[in-house]
């Protein structure tokens, strides 16, 4: 037999439901806090730095045997020197892209710190992240044009 | 359920909410620090690499130039 609920029971359950709702709300707010734009930007900076580091490491390791191959394949000194010169011209874009990306990462770090300190609006952070990812792709593209395909990002 | 039960229930739930909130804040704080540390470490590695990239590539250039000269100087 189901006992009849008294009026105070109903108020108790109502209160319980309200507090469970509050608990869920607090959880949702906490989760939302974990995905804040400052953390997202810092994660993007770390990712861009790591991708760049790996890509440039692989490029440097490939650069020497590639140049040696060009030198060994040359028919004479003039064409060999020209082949190396042509390759090194393409390589300048890789070095420039790597240095630009590093500078942008540093600038993004400063901007993130300023947002965290309340000195700058967080509205700019998504654009900063987008620009970093674009520069990572530009670096990989420059490496591809120099002759080494590391795939996309 | 009488008034005492409700007060106990409210106290228990408020306690649970406060505990969950405190844990969430602590976890969030730990995540923030971990992400920040990862970013700083990655930027440091990157800085070291950028500082040496010109010298590393110049060493590769010198090796290739030597290879070219060795090949054709010996042939002459």
XYZ file of C-alpha atoms in Angstrom:
229
model
C 0.000 0.000 0.000
C 1.392 3.369 -1.049
C 1.324 5.848 1.809
C -0.355 9.140 1.070
C 2.049 12.037 0.845
C 1.573 14.863 3.205
C 1.840 18.464 2.117
C 5.359 18.764 3.580
C 6.428 15.752 1.453
C 5.445 17.571 -1.703
C 7.379 20.658 -0.679
C 10.341 18.471 0.156
C 10.347 16.822 -3.282
C 9.870 20.161 -4.979
C 12.841 21.517 -3.097
C 14.850 18.411 -3.961
C 14.097 18.811 -7.658
C 15.013 22.498 -7.520
C 18.327 21.696 -5.872
C 19.092 18.887 -8.321
C 18.455 21.429 -11.072
C 20.832 23.836 -9.356
C 23.442 21.073 -9.141
C 23.120 20.351 -12.868
C 23.340 24.056 -13.599
C 26.506 24.360 -11.516
C 27.997 21.400 -13.384
C 27.147 22.922 -16.740
C 28.694 26.242 -15.710
C 31.847 24.416 -14.573
C 32.109 22.553 -17.877
C 31.597 25.765 -19.799
C 34.358 27.355 -17.735
C 36.771 24.586 -18.766
C 36.277 25.494 -22.441
C 37.023 29.185 -22.055
C 38.609 31.115 -24.935
C 41.848 31.775 -23.046
C 42.457 28.053 -22.590
C 41.429 27.382 -26.177
C 43.906 30.009 -27.414
C 46.717 28.651 -25.266
C 46.000 25.148 -26.545
C 46.121 26.477 -30.116
C 49.445 28.219 -29.446
C 50.892 25.004 -27.995
C 49.577 23.017 -30.972
C 50.930 25.500 -33.522
C 54.320 25.490 -31.759
C 54.477 21.697 -31.633
C 53.428 21.244 -35.258
C 55.965 23.843 -36.322
C 58.694 22.257 -34.227
C 58.093 18.791 -35.707
C 57.730 20.111 -39.259
C 60.907 22.202 -39.118
C 62.823 19.328 -37.504
C 61.771 17.007 -40.315
C 62.581 19.660 -42.883
C 66.068 20.235 -41.474
C 66.726 16.491 -41.452
C 65.585 16.232 -45.088
C 67.393 19.383 -46.281
C 70.937 18.003 -46.096
C 70.438 14.705 -48.008
C 68.300 16.564 -50.530
C 71.049 19.103 -51.204
C 73.683 16.355 -51.352
C 71.516 14.574 -53.888
C 71.311 17.746 -56.006
C 75.095 18.132 -55.837
C 75.706 14.481 -56.769
C 73.242 14.606 -59.651
C 74.848 17.699 -61.219
C 76.413 17.353 -64.658
C 78.956 20.087 -63.969
C 79.834 22.737 -61.392
C 77.702 25.456 -62.987
C 74.465 23.477 -63.238
C 75.061 21.986 -59.787
C 75.532 25.417 -58.237
C 72.429 26.673 -60.079
C 70.327 23.722 -58.821
C 71.427 24.370 -55.253
C 70.763 28.085 -55.619
C 67.283 27.443 -57.016
C 66.453 25.098 -54.156
C 67.759 27.528 -51.532
C 65.577 30.271 -52.981
C 62.497 28.066 -52.414
C 63.761 27.251 -48.950
C 63.769 30.919 -47.955
C 59.965 30.783 -47.852
C 60.136 27.942 -45.306
C 62.465 29.857 -43.018
C 60.376 33.029 -43.355
C 57.120 31.131 -42.635
C 58.683 29.443 -39.584
C 59.932 32.767 -38.202
C 56.595 34.474 -38.896
C 54.689 31.706 -37.151
C 56.986 31.897 -34.153
C 56.461 35.680 -33.947
C 52.683 35.200 -34.243
C 52.724 32.568 -31.500
C 54.533 34.988 -29.222
C 52.095 37.777 -30.080
C 49.182 35.420 -29.408
C 50.695 34.545 -26.038
C 50.935 38.236 -25.127
C 47.354 38.864 -26.302
C 46.102 35.914 -24.233
C 47.902 37.188 -21.153
C 46.356 40.628 -21.704
C 42.875 39.118 -21.986
C 43.495 37.132 -18.818
C 44.569 40.337 -17.043
C 41.417 42.079 -18.272
C 43.355 44.545 -20.431
C 41.959 43.333 -23.740
C 38.671 41.903 -24.969
C 38.462 38.147 -25.411
C 36.507 38.695 -28.639
C 39.748 38.822 -30.634
C 40.976 35.404 -29.457
C 39.065 33.237 -31.978
C 40.514 35.347 -34.831
C 44.009 34.929 -33.359
C 43.540 31.140 -33.235
C 42.275 31.143 -36.842
C 45.281 33.174 -37.993
C 47.695 30.786 -36.234
C 46.161 27.729 -37.901
C 46.358 29.508 -41.265
C 50.046 30.233 -40.707
C 50.699 26.605 -39.746
C 49.213 25.579 -43.097
C 51.304 28.213 -44.883
C 54.438 26.775 -43.291
C 53.505 23.243 -44.370
C 52.720 24.563 -47.845
C 56.125 26.292 -48.057
C 57.818 23.036 -47.004
C 55.803 21.187 -49.674
C 56.857 23.693 -52.338
C 60.482 23.242 -51.298
C 60.071 19.518 -52.059
C 59.047 17.772 -48.829
C 55.404 16.765 -48.394
C 54.493 16.438 -44.722
C 50.735 16.325 -45.372
C 48.161 18.817 -44.163
C 47.171 20.017 -40.741
C 8.844 14.327 5.820
C 8.862 16.861 8.598
C 10.701 20.168 8.865
C 13.818 18.603 10.393
C 14.071 16.144 7.481
C 13.785 18.970 4.946
C 16.472 21.009 6.694
C 18.763 17.961 6.700
C 18.011 17.312 3.044
C 18.695 20.924 2.073
C 21.913 20.920 4.088
C 23.063 17.706 2.405
C 22.296 18.978 -1.085
C 23.845 22.380 -0.506
C 26.918 20.556 0.835
C 27.036 18.362 -2.279
C 26.699 21.377 -4.580
C 29.434 23.233 -2.733
C 31.738 20.186 -2.846
C 31.092 19.606 -6.555
C 31.666 23.295 -7.252
C 34.916 23.351 -5.285
C 36.153 20.237 -7.096
C 35.178 21.711 -10.475
C 37.032 24.946 -9.675
C 40.112 22.983 -8.554
C 39.995 20.827 -11.685
C 39.549 23.876 -13.884
C 42.462 25.600 -12.153
C 44.662 22.531 -12.647
C 43.678 22.380 -16.331
C 44.443 26.076 -16.797
C 47.904 25.622 -15.282
C 48.576 22.460 -17.322
C 47.599 24.157 -20.588
C 49.675 27.220 -19.711
C 52.701 25.056 -18.868
C 52.322 23.106 -22.129
C 52.169 26.345 -24.094
C 55.257 27.812 -22.399
C 57.226 24.571 -22.944
C 56.229 24.409 -26.629
C 57.157 28.070 -27.181
C 60.538 27.549 -25.499
C 61.300 24.607 -27.795
C 60.206 26.650 -30.761
C 62.390 29.601 -29.770
C 65.453 27.354 -29.508
C 64.712 25.922 -32.928
C 64.200 29.325 -34.552
C 67.423 30.636 -33.023
C 69.421 27.810 -34.595
C 67.573 27.303 -37.886
C 69.837 29.586 -39.930
C 73.009 27.979 -38.566
C 71.615 24.445 -39.067
C 70.694 25.130 -42.682
C 74.001 26.900 -43.307
C 75.775 23.731 -42.155
C 73.703 21.741 -44.661
C 74.600 24.251 -47.376
C 78.290 23.925 -46.585
C 78.080 20.126 -46.805
C 76.344 20.297 -50.210
C 78.813 22.904 -51.524
C 81.692 20.704 -50.409
C 80.122 17.701 -52.130
C 79.819 19.692 -55.359
C 83.375 21.001 -55.184
C 84.796 17.600 -54.277
C 83.021 16.004 -57.214
C 84.177 18.459 -59.843
C 87.530 19.491 -58.410
C 88.569 15.821 -58.404
C 87.363 15.446 -61.966
C 89.470 18.320 -63.196
